[in-house]
XYZ file of C-alpha atoms in Angstrom:
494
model
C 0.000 0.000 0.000
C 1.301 3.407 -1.419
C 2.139 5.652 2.007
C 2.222 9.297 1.675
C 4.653 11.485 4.484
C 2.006 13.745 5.384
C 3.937 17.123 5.163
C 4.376 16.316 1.292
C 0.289 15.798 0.174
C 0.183 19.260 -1.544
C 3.059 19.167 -2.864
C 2.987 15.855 -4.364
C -0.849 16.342 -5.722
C 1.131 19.469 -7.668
C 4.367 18.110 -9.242
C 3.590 13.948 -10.207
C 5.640 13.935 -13.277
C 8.893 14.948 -11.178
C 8.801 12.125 -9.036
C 11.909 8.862 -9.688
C 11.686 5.606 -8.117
C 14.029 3.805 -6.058
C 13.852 0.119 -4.797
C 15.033 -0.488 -1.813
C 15.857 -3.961 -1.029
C 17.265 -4.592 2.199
C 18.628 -7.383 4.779
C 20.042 -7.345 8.542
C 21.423 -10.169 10.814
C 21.731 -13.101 7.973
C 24.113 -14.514 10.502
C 25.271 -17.277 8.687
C 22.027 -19.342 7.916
C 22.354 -20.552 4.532
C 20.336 -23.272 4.688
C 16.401 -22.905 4.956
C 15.247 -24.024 8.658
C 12.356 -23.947 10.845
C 11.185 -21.000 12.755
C 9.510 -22.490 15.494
C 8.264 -19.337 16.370
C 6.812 -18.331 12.962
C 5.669 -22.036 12.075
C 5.849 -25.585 13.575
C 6.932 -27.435 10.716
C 7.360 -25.098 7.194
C 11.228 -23.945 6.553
C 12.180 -20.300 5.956
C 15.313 -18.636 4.892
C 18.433 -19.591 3.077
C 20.798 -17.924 1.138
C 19.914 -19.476 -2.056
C 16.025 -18.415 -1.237
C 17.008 -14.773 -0.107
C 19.371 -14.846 -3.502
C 16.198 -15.587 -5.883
C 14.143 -13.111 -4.124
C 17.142 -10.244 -4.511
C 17.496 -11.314 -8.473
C 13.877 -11.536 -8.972
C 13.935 -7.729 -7.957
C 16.507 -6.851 -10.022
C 15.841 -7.784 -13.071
C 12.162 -6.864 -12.726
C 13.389 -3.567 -12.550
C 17.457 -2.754 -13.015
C 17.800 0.278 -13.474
C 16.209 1.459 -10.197
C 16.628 -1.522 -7.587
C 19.577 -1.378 -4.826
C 20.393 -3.986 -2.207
C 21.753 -3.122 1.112
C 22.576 -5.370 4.507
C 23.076 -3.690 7.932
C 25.246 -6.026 9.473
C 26.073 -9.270 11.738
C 26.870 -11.762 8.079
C 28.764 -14.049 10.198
C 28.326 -15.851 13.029
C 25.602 -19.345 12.900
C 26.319 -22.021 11.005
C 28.689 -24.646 10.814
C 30.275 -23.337 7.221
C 30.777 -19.946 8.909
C 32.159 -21.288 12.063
C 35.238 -23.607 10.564
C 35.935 -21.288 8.104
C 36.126 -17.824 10.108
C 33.433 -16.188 7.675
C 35.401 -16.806 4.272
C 32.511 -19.133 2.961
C 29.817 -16.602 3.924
C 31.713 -13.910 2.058
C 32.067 -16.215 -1.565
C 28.621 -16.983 -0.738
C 27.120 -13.674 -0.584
C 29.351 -12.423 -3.400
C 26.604 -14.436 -5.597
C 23.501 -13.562 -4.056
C 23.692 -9.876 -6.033
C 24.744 -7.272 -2.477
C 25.599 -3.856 -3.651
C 26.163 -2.365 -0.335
C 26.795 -3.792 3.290
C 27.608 -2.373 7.010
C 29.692 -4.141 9.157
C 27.743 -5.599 12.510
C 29.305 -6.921 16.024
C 29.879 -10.367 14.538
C 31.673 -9.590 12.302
C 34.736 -9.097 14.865
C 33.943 -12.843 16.027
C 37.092 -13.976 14.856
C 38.646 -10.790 15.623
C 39.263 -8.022 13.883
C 42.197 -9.006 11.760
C 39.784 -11.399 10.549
C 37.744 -9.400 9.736
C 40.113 -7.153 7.606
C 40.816 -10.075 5.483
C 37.632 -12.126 5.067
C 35.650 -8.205 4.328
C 38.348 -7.089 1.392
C 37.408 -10.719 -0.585
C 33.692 -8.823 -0.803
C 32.577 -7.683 -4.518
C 29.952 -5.591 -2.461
C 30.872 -2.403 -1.196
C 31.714 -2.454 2.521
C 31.245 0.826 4.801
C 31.672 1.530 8.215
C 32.501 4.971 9.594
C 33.199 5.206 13.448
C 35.161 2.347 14.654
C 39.069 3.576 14.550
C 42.383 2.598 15.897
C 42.845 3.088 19.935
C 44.225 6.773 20.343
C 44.527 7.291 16.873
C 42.677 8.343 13.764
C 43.169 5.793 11.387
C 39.879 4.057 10.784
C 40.005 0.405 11.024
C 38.160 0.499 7.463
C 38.738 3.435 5.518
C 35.263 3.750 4.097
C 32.863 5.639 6.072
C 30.073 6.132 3.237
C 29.863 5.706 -1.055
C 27.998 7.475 -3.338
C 25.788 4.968 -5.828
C 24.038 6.317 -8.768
C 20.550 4.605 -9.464
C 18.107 6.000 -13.095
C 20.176 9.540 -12.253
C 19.267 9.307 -8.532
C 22.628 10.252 -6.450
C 22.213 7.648 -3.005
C 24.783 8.832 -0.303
C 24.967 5.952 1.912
C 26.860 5.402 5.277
C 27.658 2.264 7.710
C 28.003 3.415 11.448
C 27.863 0.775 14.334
C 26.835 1.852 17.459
C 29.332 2.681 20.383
C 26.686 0.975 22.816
C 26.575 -1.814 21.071
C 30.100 -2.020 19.661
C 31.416 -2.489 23.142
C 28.372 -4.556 24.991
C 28.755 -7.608 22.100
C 32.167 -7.489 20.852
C 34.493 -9.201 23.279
C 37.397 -7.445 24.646
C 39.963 -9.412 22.889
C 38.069 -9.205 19.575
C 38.203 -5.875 19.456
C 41.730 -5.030 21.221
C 43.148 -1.961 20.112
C 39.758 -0.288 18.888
C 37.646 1.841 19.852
C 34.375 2.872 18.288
C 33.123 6.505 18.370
C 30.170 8.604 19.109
C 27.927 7.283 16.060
C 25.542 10.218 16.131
C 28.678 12.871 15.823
C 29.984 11.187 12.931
C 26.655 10.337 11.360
C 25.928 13.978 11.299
C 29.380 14.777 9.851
C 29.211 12.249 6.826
C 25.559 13.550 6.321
C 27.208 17.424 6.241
C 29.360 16.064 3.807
C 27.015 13.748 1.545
C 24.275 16.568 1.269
C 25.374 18.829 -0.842
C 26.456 16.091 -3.316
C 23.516 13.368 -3.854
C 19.491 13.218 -3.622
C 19.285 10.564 -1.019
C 20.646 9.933 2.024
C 20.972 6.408 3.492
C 22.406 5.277 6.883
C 23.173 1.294 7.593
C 23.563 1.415 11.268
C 23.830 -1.636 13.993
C 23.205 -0.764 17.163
C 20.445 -0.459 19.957
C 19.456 -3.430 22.286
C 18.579 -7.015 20.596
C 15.072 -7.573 21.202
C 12.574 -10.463 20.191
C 12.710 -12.680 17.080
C 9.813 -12.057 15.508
C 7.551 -8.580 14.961
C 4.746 -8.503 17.518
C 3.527 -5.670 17.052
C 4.811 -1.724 16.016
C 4.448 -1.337 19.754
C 7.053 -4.286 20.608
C 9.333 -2.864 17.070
C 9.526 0.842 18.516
C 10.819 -0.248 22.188
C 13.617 -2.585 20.340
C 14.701 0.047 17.651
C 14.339 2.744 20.133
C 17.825 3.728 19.756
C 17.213 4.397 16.188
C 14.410 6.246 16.678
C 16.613 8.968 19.043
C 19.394 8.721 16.028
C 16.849 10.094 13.545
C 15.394 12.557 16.110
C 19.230 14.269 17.198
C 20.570 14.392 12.983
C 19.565 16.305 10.247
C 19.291 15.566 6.580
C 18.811 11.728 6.843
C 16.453 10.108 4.597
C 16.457 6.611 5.416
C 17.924 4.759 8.231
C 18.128 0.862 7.796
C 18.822 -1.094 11.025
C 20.368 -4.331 12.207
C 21.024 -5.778 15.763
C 17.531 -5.548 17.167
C 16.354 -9.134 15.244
C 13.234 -7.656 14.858
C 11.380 -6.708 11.575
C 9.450 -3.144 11.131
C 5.643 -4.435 10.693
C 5.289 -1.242 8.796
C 8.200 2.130 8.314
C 8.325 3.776 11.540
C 8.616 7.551 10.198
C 10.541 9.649 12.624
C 10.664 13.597 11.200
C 11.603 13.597 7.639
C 13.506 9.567 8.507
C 11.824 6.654 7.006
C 12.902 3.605 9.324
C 12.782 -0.135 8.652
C 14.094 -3.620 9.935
C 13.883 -7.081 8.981
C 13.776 -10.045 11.211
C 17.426 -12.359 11.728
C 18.108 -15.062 9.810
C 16.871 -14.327 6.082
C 13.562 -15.098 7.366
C 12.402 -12.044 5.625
C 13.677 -9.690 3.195
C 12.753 -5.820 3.047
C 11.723 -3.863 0.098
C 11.334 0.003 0.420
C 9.895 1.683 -2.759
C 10.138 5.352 -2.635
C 9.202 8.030 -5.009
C 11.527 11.171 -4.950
C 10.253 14.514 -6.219
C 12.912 15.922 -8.096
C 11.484 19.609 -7.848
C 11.300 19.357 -4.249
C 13.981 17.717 -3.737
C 12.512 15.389 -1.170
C 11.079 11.591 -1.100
C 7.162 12.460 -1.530
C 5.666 8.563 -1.520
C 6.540 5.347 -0.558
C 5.275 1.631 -0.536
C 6.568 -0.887 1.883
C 6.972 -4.747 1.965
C 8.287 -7.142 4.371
C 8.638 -10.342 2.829
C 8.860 -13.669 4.421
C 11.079 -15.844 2.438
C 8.983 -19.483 2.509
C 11.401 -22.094 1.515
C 8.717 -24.024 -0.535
C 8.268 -20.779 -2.166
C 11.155 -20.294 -4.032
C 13.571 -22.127 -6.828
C 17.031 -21.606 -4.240
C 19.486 -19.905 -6.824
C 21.775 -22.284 -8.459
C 25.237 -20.075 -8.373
C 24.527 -19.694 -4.611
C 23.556 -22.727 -3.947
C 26.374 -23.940 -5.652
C 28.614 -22.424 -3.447
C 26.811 -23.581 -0.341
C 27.249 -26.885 -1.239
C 31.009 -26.440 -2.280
C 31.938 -24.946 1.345
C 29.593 -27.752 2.895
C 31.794 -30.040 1.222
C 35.368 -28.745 2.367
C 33.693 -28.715 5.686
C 31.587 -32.103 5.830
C 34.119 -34.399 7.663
C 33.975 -32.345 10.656
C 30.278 -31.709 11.027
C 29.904 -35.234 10.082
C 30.431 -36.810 12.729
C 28.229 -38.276 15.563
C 28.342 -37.456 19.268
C 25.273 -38.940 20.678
C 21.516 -38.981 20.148
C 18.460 -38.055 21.927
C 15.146 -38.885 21.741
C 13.499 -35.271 21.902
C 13.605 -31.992 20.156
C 16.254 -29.841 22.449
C 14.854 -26.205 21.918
C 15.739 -22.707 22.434
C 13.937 -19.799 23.872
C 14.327 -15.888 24.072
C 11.525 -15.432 26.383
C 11.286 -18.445 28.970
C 13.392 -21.586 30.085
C 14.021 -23.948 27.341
C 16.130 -28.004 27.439
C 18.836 -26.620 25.524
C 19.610 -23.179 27.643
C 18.862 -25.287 30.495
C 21.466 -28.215 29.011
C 24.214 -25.559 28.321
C 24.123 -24.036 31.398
C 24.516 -27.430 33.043
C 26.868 -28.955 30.586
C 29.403 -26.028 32.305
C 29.286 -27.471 35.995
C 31.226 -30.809 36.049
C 34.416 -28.819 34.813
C 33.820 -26.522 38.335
C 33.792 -28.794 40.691
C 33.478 -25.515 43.242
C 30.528 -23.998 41.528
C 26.722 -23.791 42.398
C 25.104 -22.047 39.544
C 25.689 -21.492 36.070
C 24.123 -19.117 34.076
C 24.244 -18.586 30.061
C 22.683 -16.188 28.094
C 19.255 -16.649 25.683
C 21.278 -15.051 23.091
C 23.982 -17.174 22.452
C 21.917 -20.514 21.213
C 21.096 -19.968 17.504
C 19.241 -23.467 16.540
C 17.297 -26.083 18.078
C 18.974 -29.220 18.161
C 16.541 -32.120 16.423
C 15.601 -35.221 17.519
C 17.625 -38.298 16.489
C 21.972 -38.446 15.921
C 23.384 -35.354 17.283
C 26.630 -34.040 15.155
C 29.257 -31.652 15.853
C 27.578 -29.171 13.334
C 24.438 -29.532 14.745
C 26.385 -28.250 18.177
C 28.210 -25.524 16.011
C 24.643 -24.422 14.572
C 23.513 -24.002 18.149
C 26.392 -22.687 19.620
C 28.285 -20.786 16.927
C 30.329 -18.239 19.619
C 33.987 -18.915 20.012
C 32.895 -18.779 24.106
C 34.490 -20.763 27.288
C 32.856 -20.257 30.965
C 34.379 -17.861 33.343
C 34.321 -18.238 36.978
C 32.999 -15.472 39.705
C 31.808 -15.045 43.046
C 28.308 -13.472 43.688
C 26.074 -12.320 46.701
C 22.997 -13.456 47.168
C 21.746 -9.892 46.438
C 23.633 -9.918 43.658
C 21.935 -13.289 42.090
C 18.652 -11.923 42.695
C 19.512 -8.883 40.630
C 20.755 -10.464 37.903
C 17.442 -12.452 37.682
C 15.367 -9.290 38.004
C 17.260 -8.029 35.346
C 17.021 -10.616 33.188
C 13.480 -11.437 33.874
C 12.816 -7.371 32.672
C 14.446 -7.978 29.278
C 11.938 -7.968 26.267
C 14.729 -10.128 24.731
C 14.423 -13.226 27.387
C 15.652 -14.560 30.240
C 19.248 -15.652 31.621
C 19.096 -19.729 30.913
C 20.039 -21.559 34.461
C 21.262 -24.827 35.713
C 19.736 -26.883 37.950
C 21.310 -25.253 40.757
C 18.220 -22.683 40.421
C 14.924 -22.043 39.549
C 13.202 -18.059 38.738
C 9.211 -17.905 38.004
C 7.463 -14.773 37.347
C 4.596 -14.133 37.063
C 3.481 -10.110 35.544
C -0.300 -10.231 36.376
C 0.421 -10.962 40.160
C -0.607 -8.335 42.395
C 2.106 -7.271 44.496
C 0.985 -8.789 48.007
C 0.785 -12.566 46.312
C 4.574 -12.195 44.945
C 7.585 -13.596 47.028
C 9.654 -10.727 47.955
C 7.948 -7.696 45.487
C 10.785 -7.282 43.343
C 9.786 -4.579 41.008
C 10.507 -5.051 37.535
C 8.524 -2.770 35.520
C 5.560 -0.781 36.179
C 3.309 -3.896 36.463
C 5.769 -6.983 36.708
C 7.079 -8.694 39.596
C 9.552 -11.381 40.382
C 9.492 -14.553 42.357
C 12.817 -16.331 42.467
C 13.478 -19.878 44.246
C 16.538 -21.235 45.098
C 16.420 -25.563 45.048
C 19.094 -25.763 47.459
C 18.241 -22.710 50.041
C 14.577 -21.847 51.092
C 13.325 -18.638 49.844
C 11.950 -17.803 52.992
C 15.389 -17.708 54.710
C 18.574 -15.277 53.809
C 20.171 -16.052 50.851
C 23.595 -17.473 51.082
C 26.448 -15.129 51.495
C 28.438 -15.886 48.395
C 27.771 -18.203 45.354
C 30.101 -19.288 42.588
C 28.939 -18.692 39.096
C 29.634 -19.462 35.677
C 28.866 -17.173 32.842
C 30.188 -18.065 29.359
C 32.034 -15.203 27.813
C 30.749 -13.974 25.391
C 31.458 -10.241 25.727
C 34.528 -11.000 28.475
C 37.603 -13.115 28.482
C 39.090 -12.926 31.792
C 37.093 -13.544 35.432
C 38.217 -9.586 36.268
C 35.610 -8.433 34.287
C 33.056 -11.351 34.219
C 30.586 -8.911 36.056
C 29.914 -7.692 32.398
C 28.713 -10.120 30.746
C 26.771 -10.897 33.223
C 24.367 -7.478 32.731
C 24.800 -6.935 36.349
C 23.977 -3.097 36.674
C 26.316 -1.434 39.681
C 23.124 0.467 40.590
C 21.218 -2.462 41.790
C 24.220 -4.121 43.405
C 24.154 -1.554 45.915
């Protein structure tokens, strides 16, 4: 459905023959998944995704209309699948060198293998790669040298930008990923490369990562605009931005979320959908006047996958397939994941860590870090890789009680899910409790409240003095600052 921006219906009515069209067609958070899979929490049984899938929908664009059509990813390209994993994110770089990518930003995961990695694996790309405001500690080299491009599209100048966000850049890269860099203030910069762009193209387009990750799957504009918040304020403190497209959240834009004169949008992770953004810009004006929107869901049974990419799926499977070949053990049920409640496999990760700490008592991992379900039946290693794609190893600290029970308020609060726990503890909550009925009245939010019990200590008594727990690391690598990873705010250990 054709959307109008509401300052422009005058204008538009009076100038139609000036307008150009410009397709849009956008990704975020591919992370790896080049094989179709199930989405347990889009369908029980029917397969989305895959490279090869997301490839045919991207050419099918393109040659419907050439001249016109430009496709853009914000980020996180690595990181989730076994092909990715034993090959440091060369194969997903050859891979998406097929799938037809003009322009991509560079997202957290990227630095998974570090950032000299990264360097390497991002030159091989045939796509243009941008990111403006991650630089060399104390210095002002850039760790990539190119901030923004210019792309011409049917005589339409696009300037368009990658920024990650300092937030972000620092919360999910780990420390030694990212030694010796240091990301800047993304709304300075973003302002300055706009300053700059202006003055030389039509359209202005930012690929950002950054924000909070929030749920996998669009609930609702309400859900979308707490998760891309961050965005939202980005679009609000710059001028002369046209378009921002977003990746980190993992959380599609039900419709554009129009901030000022910024049209914002978002896909889900995975290539579960892809985004296309049709705008019309009035050349008189010199502004975008209409646009039309479409967030497609990428059905596997849907589509013919792409032969070139599938092609080179299969070729890195095969340099790969002795290693994810092989069989660990088997198991009779479905081991599943969650973002937003306890699930067997968070559960079984967080007590797989224990027998190696002989003096811990808890274990906690985050939601986060499991990417698949494990299926029922002979369990490989690349069926663990799929679900546990980080490069992470469990750290060991000592908590207060106080302490534990703010981490699991915290965690409890997250619209992204809960910390997963072993055995050593159990949380409930329950948000339509009245206060008097909930153990302890831990405030969470304006109408949610906590109840936490502990298997080995009555919650009616004090909790015990100090615990040891294991976090994996996936933002730390050293116990000294364990307390990070662990989102444990210093204003509620007080």
């Amino acid at each position: 459905m054709k959307k109008r921006l509401l300052a422009s219906l005058i204008a538009i009515a009076a100038t139609p023959l000036c307008a150009k069209e410009l397709n849009i067609v956008y990704t975020n958070d591919i992370h790896a998944k080049v094989d179709p899979f199930v989405a347990r929490y889009i369908d029980e049984e029917r397969p989305v995704g895959g490279f090869a899938n997301v490839a045919s929908y991207i050419k099918q664009q393109k040659a419907a209309q050439p001249d016109n059509t430009i496709v853009l990813d914000a980020g996180d390209y690595f990181s989730g699948s076994t092909v990715d994993t034993l090959t440091e994110g060369e194969a997903i770089i050859d891979i998406m060198n097929s799938m037809g990518y003009d322009v991509a930003s560079i997202g957290n995961h990227e630095f998974d293998y570090g950032w000299d990695n990264a360097l390497v694996q991002l030159s091989k790309a045939n796509f243009e790669v941008l990111l403006g405001n991650v630089f060399f500690e104390g210095t002002d080299k850039p760790f990539w040298d190119k901030p923004y491009t210019i792309v011409e599209r049917d005589g339409l100048k696009l300037g368009i930008i990658g920024l990650h966000g300092k937030f972000a850049f620092y919360d999910t890269v780990a420390a030694n990923m990212r030694q010796n860099l240091e990301a800047r203030d993304e709304i300075e910069y973003l302002q300055k490369y706009l300053d700059e762009l202006r003055p030389q193209v039509d359209i202005t387009i930012l690929l950002a990562h950054q924000g909070t990750p929030a749920r996998q799957s669009s609930l609702g504009n309400n859900d979308v605009r707490r998760a891309l918040d961050k965005d939202i304020q980005t679009a609000k403190q710059v001028t002369g931005l046209d378009i921002l497209v977003t990746g980190h959240a993992h959380v599609g834009t039900p419709e554009v979320i129009e901030v000022n004169d910024t049209l914002i949008v978002s896909t889900d992770a995975y290539g579960i959908n892809v985004g296309k953004l049709t705008v019309d810009f009035d050349e008189k004006a010199g502004k975008i006047k209409d646009y039309d929107f479409e967030l497609k869901t990428i059905w596997a049974d849907e589509w013919n996958a792409d032969k070139e990419t599938q092609a080179r799926i299969e070729n890195w499977k095969s340099v790969v397939d002795k290693i994810v070949r092989e069989k660990l053990i088997s198991s009779e049920n479905t081991l599943t994941r969650s973002y937003g409640e306890s699930s067997t496999l968070g559960n079984l990760v967080a007590d797989s860590m224990m027998p190696n700490f002989p003096d811990g008592e808890l274990a906690f991992t985050n939601s986060g870090g499991i990417r698949a379900d494990i299926e029922a039946g002979d369990i490989t290693y690349g069926d663990v890789i799929d679900a546990l794609p980080f490069p992470n190893y469990p750290v060991a600290i000592d908590l207060t009680g106080k302490q534990i029970r703010s981490l699991m308020e915290h965690a409890a609060g997250l619209t992204n899910g809960v910390m997963q726990v072993s055995s050593g503890v159990h949380m409930a909550y329950d948000s339509s409790l009245p206060v008097a009925s909930v153990c302890w009245n831990c405030r969470l939010t304006a109408n949610q409240w906590l109840t936490i019990v502990f298997i080995e200590w009555s919650p009616t008594t004090s909790l015990p003095t100090v615990v040891t727990v294991l976090p994996p690391s996936h933002k730390v690598r050293t116990a000294k600052n364990a307390r990070a990873s662990l989102y444990l705010w210093a204003s509620k250990l007080t």
